[in-house]
CSV table of C-alpha atoms in Angstrom, one decimal:
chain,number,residue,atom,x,y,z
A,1,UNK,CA,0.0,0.0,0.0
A,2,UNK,CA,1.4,3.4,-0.3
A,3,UNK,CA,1.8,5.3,2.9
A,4,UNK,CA,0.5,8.8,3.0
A,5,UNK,CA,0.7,11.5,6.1
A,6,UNK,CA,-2.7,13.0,6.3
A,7,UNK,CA,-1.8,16.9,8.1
A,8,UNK,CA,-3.5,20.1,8.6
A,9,UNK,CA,-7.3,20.1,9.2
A,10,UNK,CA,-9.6,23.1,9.8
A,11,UNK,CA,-9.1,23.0,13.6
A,12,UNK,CA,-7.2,25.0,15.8
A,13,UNK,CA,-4.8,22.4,16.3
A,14,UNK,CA,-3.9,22.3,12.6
A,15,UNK,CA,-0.7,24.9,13.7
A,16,UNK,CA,0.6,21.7,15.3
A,17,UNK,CA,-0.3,19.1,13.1
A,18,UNK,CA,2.1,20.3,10.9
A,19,UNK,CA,5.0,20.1,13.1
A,20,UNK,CA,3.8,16.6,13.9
A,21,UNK,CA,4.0,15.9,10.0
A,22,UNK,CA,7.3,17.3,9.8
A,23,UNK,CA,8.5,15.4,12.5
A,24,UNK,CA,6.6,12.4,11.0
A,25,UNK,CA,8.4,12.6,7.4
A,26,UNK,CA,11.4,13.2,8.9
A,27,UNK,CA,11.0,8.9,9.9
A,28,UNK,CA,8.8,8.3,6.8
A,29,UNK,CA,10.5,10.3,4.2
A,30,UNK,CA,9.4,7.4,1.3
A,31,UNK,CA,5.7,8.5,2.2
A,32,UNK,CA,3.6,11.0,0.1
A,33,UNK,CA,2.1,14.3,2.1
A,34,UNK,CA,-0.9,15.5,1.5
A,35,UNK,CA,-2.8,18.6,3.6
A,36,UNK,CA,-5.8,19.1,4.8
A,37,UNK,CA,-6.6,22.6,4.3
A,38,UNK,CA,-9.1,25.1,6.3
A,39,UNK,CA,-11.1,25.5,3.3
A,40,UNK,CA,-12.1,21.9,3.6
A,41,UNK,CA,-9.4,21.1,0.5
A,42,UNK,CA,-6.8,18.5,0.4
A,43,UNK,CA,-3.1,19.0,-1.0
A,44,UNK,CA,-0.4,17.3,-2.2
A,45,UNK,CA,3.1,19.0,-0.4
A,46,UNK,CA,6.5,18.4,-1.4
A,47,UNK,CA,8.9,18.0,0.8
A,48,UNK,CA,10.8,20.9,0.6
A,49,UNK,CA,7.4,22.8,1.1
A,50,UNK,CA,7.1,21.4,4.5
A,51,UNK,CA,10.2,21.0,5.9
A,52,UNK,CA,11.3,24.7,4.8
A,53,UNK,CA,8.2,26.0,7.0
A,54,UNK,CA,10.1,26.8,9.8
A,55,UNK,CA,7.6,28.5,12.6
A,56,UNK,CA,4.6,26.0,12.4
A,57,UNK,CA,3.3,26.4,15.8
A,58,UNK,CA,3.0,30.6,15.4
A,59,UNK,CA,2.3,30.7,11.1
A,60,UNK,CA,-0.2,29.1,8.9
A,61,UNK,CA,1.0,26.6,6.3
A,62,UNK,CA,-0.2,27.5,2.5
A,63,UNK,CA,0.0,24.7,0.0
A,64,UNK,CA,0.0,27.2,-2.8
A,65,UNK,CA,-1.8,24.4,-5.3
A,66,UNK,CA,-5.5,23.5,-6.1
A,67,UNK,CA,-6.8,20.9,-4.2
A,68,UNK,CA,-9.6,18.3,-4.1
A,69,UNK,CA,-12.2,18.5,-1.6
A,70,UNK,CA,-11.9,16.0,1.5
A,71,UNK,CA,-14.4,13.4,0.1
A,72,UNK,CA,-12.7,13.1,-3.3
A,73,UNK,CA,-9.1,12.7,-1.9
A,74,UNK,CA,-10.4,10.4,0.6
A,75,UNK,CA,-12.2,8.5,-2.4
A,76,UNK,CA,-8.6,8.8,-4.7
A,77,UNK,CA,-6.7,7.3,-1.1
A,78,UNK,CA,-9.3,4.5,-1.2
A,79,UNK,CA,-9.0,3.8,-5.9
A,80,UNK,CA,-5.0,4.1,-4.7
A,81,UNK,CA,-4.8,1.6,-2.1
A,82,UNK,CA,-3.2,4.2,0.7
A,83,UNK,CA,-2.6,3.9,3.8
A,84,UNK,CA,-3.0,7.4,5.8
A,85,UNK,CA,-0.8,8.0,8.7
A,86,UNK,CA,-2.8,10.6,10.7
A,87,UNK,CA,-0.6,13.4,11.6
A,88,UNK,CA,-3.3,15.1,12.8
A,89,UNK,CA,-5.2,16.4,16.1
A,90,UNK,CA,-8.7,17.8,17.1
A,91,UNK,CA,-11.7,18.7,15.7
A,92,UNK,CA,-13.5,16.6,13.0
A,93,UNK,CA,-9.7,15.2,13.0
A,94,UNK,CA,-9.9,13.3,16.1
A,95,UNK,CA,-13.7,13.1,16.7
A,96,UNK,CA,-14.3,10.4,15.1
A,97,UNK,CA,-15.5,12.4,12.0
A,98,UNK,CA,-12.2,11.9,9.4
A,99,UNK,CA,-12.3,8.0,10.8
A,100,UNK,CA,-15.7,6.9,10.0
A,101,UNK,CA,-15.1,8.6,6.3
A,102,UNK,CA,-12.5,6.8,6.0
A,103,UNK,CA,-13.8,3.1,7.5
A,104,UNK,CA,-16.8,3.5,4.9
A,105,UNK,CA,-14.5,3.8,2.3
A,106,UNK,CA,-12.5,0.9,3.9
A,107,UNK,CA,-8.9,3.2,3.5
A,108,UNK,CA,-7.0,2.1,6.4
A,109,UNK,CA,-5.3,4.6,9.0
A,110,UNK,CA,-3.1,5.3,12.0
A,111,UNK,CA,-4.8,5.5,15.2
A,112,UNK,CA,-8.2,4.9,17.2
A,113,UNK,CA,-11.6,4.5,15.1
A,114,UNK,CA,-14.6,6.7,14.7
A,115,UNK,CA,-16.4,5.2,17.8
A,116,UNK,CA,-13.6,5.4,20.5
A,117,UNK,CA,-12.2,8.6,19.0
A,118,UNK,CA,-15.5,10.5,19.6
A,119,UNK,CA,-15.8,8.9,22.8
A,120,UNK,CA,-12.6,9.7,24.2
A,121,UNK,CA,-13.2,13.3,22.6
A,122,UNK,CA,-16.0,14.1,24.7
A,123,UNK,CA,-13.9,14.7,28.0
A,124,UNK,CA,-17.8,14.3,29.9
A,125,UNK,CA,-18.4,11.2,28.5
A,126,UNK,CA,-14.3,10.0,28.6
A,127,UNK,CA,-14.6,10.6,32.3
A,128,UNK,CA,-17.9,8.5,32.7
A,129,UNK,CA,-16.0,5.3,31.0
A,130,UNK,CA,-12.9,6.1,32.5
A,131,UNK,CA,-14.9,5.9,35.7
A,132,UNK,CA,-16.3,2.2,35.0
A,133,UNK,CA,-12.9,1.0,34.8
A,134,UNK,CA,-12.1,2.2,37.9
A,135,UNK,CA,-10.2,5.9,37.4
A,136,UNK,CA,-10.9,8.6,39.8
A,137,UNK,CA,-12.0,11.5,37.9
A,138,UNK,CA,-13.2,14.8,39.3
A,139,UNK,CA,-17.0,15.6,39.3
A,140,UNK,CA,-18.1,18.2,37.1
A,141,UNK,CA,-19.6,21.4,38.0
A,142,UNK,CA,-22.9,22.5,36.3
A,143,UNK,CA,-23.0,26.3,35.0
A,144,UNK,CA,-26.0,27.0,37.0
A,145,UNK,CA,-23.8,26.1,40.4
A,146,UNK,CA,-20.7,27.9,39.0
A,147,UNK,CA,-21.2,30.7,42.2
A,148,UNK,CA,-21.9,28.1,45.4
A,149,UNK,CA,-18.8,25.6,43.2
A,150,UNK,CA,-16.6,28.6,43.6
A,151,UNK,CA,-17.8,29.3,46.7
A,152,UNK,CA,-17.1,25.7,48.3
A,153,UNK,CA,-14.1,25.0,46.3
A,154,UNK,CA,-12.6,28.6,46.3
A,155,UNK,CA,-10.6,27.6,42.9
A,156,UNK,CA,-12.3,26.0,39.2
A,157,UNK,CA,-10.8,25.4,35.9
A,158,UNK,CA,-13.2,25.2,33.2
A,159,UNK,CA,-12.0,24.2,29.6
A,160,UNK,CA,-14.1,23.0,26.2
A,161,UNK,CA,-15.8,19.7,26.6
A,162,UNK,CA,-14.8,18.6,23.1
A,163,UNK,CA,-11.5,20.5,22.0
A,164,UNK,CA,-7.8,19.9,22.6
A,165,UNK,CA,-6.3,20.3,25.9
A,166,UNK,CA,-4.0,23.5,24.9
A,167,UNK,CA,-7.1,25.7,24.1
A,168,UNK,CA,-9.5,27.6,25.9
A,169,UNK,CA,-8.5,26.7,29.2
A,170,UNK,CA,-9.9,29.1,32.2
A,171,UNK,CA,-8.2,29.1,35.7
A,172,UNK,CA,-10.9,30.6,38.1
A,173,UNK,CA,-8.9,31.9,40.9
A,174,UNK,CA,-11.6,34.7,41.4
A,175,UNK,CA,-14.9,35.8,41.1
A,176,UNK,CA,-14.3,37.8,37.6
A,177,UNK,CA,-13.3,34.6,36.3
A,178,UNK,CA,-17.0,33.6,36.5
A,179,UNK,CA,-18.0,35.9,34.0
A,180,UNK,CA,-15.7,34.5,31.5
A,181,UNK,CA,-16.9,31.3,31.7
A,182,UNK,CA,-20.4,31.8,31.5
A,183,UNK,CA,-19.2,34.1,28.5
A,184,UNK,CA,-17.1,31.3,26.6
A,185,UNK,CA,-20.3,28.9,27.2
A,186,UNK,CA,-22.4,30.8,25.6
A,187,UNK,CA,-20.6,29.1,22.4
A,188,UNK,CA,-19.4,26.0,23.4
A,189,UNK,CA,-20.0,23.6,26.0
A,190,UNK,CA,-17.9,23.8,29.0
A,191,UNK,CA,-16.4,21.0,31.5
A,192,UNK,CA,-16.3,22.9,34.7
A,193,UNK,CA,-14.6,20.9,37.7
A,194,UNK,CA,-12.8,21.7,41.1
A,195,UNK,CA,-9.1,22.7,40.5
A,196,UNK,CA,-7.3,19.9,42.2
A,197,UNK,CA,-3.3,21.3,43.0
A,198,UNK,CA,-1.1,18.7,42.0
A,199,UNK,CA,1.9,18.0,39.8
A,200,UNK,CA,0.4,17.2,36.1
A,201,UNK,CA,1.3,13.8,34.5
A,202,UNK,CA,1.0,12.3,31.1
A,203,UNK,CA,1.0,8.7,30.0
A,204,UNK,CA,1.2,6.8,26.8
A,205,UNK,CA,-0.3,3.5,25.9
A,206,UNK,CA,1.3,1.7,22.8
A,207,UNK,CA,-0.2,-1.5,20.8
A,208,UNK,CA,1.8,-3.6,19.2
A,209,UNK,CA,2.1,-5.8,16.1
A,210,UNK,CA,1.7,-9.0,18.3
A,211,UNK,CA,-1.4,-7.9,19.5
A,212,UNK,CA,0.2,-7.0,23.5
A,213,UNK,CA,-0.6,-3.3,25.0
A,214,UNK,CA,1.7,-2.0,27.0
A,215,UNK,CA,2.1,1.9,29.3
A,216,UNK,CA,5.0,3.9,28.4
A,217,UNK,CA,7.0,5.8,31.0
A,218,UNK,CA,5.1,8.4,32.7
A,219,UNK,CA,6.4,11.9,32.3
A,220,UNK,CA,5.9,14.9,34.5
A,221,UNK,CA,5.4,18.3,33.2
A,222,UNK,CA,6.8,21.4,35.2
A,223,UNK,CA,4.8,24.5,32.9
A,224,UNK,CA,7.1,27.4,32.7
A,225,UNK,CA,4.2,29.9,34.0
A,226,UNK,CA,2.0,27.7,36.1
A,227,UNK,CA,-0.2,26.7,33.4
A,228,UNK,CA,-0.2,23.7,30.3
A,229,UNK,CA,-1.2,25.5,27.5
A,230,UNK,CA,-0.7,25.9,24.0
A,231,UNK,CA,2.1,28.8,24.8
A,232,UNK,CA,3.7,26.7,27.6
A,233,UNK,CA,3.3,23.5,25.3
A,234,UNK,CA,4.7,24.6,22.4
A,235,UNK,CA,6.5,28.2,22.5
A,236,UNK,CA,8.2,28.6,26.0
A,237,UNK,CA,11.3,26.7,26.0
A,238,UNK,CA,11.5,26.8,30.1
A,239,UNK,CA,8.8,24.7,30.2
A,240,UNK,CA,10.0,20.9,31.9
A,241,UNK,CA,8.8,17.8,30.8
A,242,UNK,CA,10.2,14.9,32.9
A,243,UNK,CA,10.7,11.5,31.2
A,244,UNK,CA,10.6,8.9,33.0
A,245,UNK,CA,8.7,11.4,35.7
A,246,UNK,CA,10.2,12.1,39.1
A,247,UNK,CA,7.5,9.7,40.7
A,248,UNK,CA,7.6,7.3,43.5
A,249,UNK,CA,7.6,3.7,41.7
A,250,UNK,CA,4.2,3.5,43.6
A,251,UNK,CA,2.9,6.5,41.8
A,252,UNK,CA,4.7,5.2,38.3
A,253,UNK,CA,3.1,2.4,38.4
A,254,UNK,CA,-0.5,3.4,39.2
A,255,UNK,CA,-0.3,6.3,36.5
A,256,UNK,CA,0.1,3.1,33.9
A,257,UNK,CA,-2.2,1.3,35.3
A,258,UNK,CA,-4.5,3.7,35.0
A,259,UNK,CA,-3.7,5.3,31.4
A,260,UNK,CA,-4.4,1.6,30.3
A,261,UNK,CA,-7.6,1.4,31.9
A,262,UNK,CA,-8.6,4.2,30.3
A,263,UNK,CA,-7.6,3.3,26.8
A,264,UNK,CA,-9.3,-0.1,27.3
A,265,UNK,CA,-12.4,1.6,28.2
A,266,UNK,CA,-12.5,4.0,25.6
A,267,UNK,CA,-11.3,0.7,23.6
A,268,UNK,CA,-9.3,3.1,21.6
A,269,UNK,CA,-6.4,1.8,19.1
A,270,UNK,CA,-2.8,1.9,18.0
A,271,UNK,CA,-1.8,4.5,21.0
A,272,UNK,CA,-3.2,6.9,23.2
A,273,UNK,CA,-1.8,9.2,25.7
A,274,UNK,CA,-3.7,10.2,29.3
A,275,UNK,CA,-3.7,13.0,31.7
A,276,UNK,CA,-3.5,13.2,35.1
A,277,UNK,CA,-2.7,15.4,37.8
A,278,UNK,CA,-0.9,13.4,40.9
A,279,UNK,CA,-2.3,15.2,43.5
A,280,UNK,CA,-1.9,14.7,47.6
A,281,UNK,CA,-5.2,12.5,47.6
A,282,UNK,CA,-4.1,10.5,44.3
A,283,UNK,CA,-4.0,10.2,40.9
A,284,UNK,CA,-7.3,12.3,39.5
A,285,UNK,CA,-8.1,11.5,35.5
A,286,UNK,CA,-8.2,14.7,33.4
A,287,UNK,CA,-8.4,13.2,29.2
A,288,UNK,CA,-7.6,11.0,26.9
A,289,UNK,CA,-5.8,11.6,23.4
A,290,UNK,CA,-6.6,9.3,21.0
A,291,UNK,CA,-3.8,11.1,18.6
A,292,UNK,CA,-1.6,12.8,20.8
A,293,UNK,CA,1.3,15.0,19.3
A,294,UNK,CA,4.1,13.9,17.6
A,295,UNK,CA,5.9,16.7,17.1
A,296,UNK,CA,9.7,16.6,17.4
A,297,UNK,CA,9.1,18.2,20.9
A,298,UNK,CA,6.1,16.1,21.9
A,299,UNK,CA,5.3,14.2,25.2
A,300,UNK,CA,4.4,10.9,22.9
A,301,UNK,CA,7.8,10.8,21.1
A,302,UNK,CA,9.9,11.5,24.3
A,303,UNK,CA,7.8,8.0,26.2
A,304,UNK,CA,8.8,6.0,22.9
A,305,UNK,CA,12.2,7.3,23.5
A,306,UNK,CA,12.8,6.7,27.1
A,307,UNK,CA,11.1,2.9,26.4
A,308,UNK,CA,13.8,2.2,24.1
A,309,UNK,CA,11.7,2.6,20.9
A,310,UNK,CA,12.7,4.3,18.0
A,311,UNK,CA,10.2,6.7,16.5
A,312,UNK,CA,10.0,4.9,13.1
A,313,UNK,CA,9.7,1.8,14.1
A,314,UNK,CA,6.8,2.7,16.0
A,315,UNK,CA,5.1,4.1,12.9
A,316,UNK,CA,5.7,1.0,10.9
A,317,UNK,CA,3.9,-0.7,13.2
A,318,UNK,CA,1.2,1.6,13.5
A,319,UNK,CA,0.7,0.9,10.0
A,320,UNK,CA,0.9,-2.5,10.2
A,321,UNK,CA,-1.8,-2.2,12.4
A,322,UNK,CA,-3.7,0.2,10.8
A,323,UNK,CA,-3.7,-2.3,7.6
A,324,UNK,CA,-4.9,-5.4,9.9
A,325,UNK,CA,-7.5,-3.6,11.8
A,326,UNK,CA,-9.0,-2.2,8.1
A,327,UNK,CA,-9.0,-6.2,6.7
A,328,UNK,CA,-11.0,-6.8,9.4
A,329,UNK,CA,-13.3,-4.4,8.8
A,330,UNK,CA,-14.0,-5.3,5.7
């Protein structure tokens, strides 16, 4: 089959999808590139064209071509026997959206399916499941109780029930702070919870060829201004991400357990990463990413790396996956 990296989409996320493809050619250089534009419009790149864009996370890519729309390159991927490697990350990207296009073509692709990848999206519904297999989670705080919530708790942190984790993020350390949430709700549904202190913690889960699932180091994240998002993520360079984390082996090993759990209950596929914050009354659930970054400077990468896995040998087996799990489908 010939591999293609699938990059972009008409997210906000699509800033860092490209540095994820980048970082993805750079072990896949044999593999085509195509695009995803905002306007709904897929590309072909070269690679000179996206390896000479050198400030993806701050500046938009332009392909600078004609493209097709989605549904006819996802038909010409399906007449050209391709394999998509999803270099992609939120929205319609990871919402199961792109995945059920694709499974009813039967093109086969990196990563969890539609089902699980809306699922795990939905960081109300992640939480439920994540609950049933035995993850503490933090309960959720409806709008109408934001005042008496911030009242008992004395801090919040509300953030987009279905959107990536770098984005729209609101600490509510006071009572102006209200107002802004009830503002950003009025557009999007909001997960409101207590704000549980802690030190944040990420951990992969990795399938393999052979059919065995297996937690990758845990990592702990020191943000450079007190905050994980998209600026301490991606722009400030004092921001410390820990790998294997700074944990007690009792802590290590419950943060795997528990970032398998969750990907088993969101039966997601391939790999996933989880969230959690390691606080002083245990490990509290925060999301699942069903197609985490993998950026050169990406949390997923460095786990491979500290587990003794090169980065493209983990994609060829993604794809080896990806090809199995489609055969089956069909």
């Amino acid at each position: 089959m010939r591999t293609t990296i699938l990059f972009g989409g008409t997210n906000k996320e699509r800033l860092v999808s490209v540095a994820s493809a980048q970082a993805l050619h750079r072990a896949l250089p044999e593999a085509d590139l195509w695009f995803w534009d905002v306007a709904d419009t897929v590309h072909d790149v070269s690679s000179k064209a996206l390896l000479e864009h050198s400030r993806p996370f701050e500046d938009e890519f332009k392909p600078g071509n004609r493209g097709l729309s989605l549904e006819a390159a996802l038909d010409k991927a399906k007449s050209e026997d391709r394999v998509l490697v999803l270099g992609l990350h939120g929205g319609r990207a990871e919402n199961g959206e792109l995945q059920a296009m694709c499974e009813l073509r039967g093109i086969p692709f990196t990563g969890s399916g539609s089902a699980s990848s809306n699922l795990a999206f939905d960081k109300v519904a992640a939480k439920r499941f994540a609950a049933y297999a035995g993850v503490a989670a933090p309960a959720g705080v409806a709008l109408e109780n934001l005042d008496a919530a911030f009242a008992e708790y004395g801090r919040l942190i509300a953030k987009p029930a279905r959107d990536g984790s770098s984005y729209g993020l609101i600490f509510v350390n006071a009572k102006q702070d209200l107002v802004a949430v009830r503002n950003a709700a009025k557009t999007e549904e909001y997960l409101i919870e207590p704000f549980v202190p802690g030190v944040e913690a990420t951990c992969g889960v990795l399938e393999r060829p052979d059919g065995s699932v297996l937690s990758l180091p845990p990592i702990e994240i020191v943000p450079a201004e007190g905050a994980f998002d998209y600026t301490a993520k991606y722009l400030l360079k004092s921001t410390q991400e820990i790998c294997p984390g700074r944990f007690s082996p009792e802590i290590s090993t419950a943060l795997m357990d528990q970032a398998l759990r969750a990907h088993r209950a969101l039966s997601c596929s391939g790999y996933s990463r989880t969230d959690f914050i390691v606080s002083a009354k245990g490990l509290v659930y925060l999301e699942t990413n069903t197609l985490p970054g993998l950026t050169a400077a990406s949390l997923y990468p460095k786990a491979l790396k500290a587990q003794g896995i090169e980065f493209p040998d983990f994609l060829r087996d993604q794809i080896a996956l990806a090809e199995r799990r489609n055969r089956e489908r069909v």
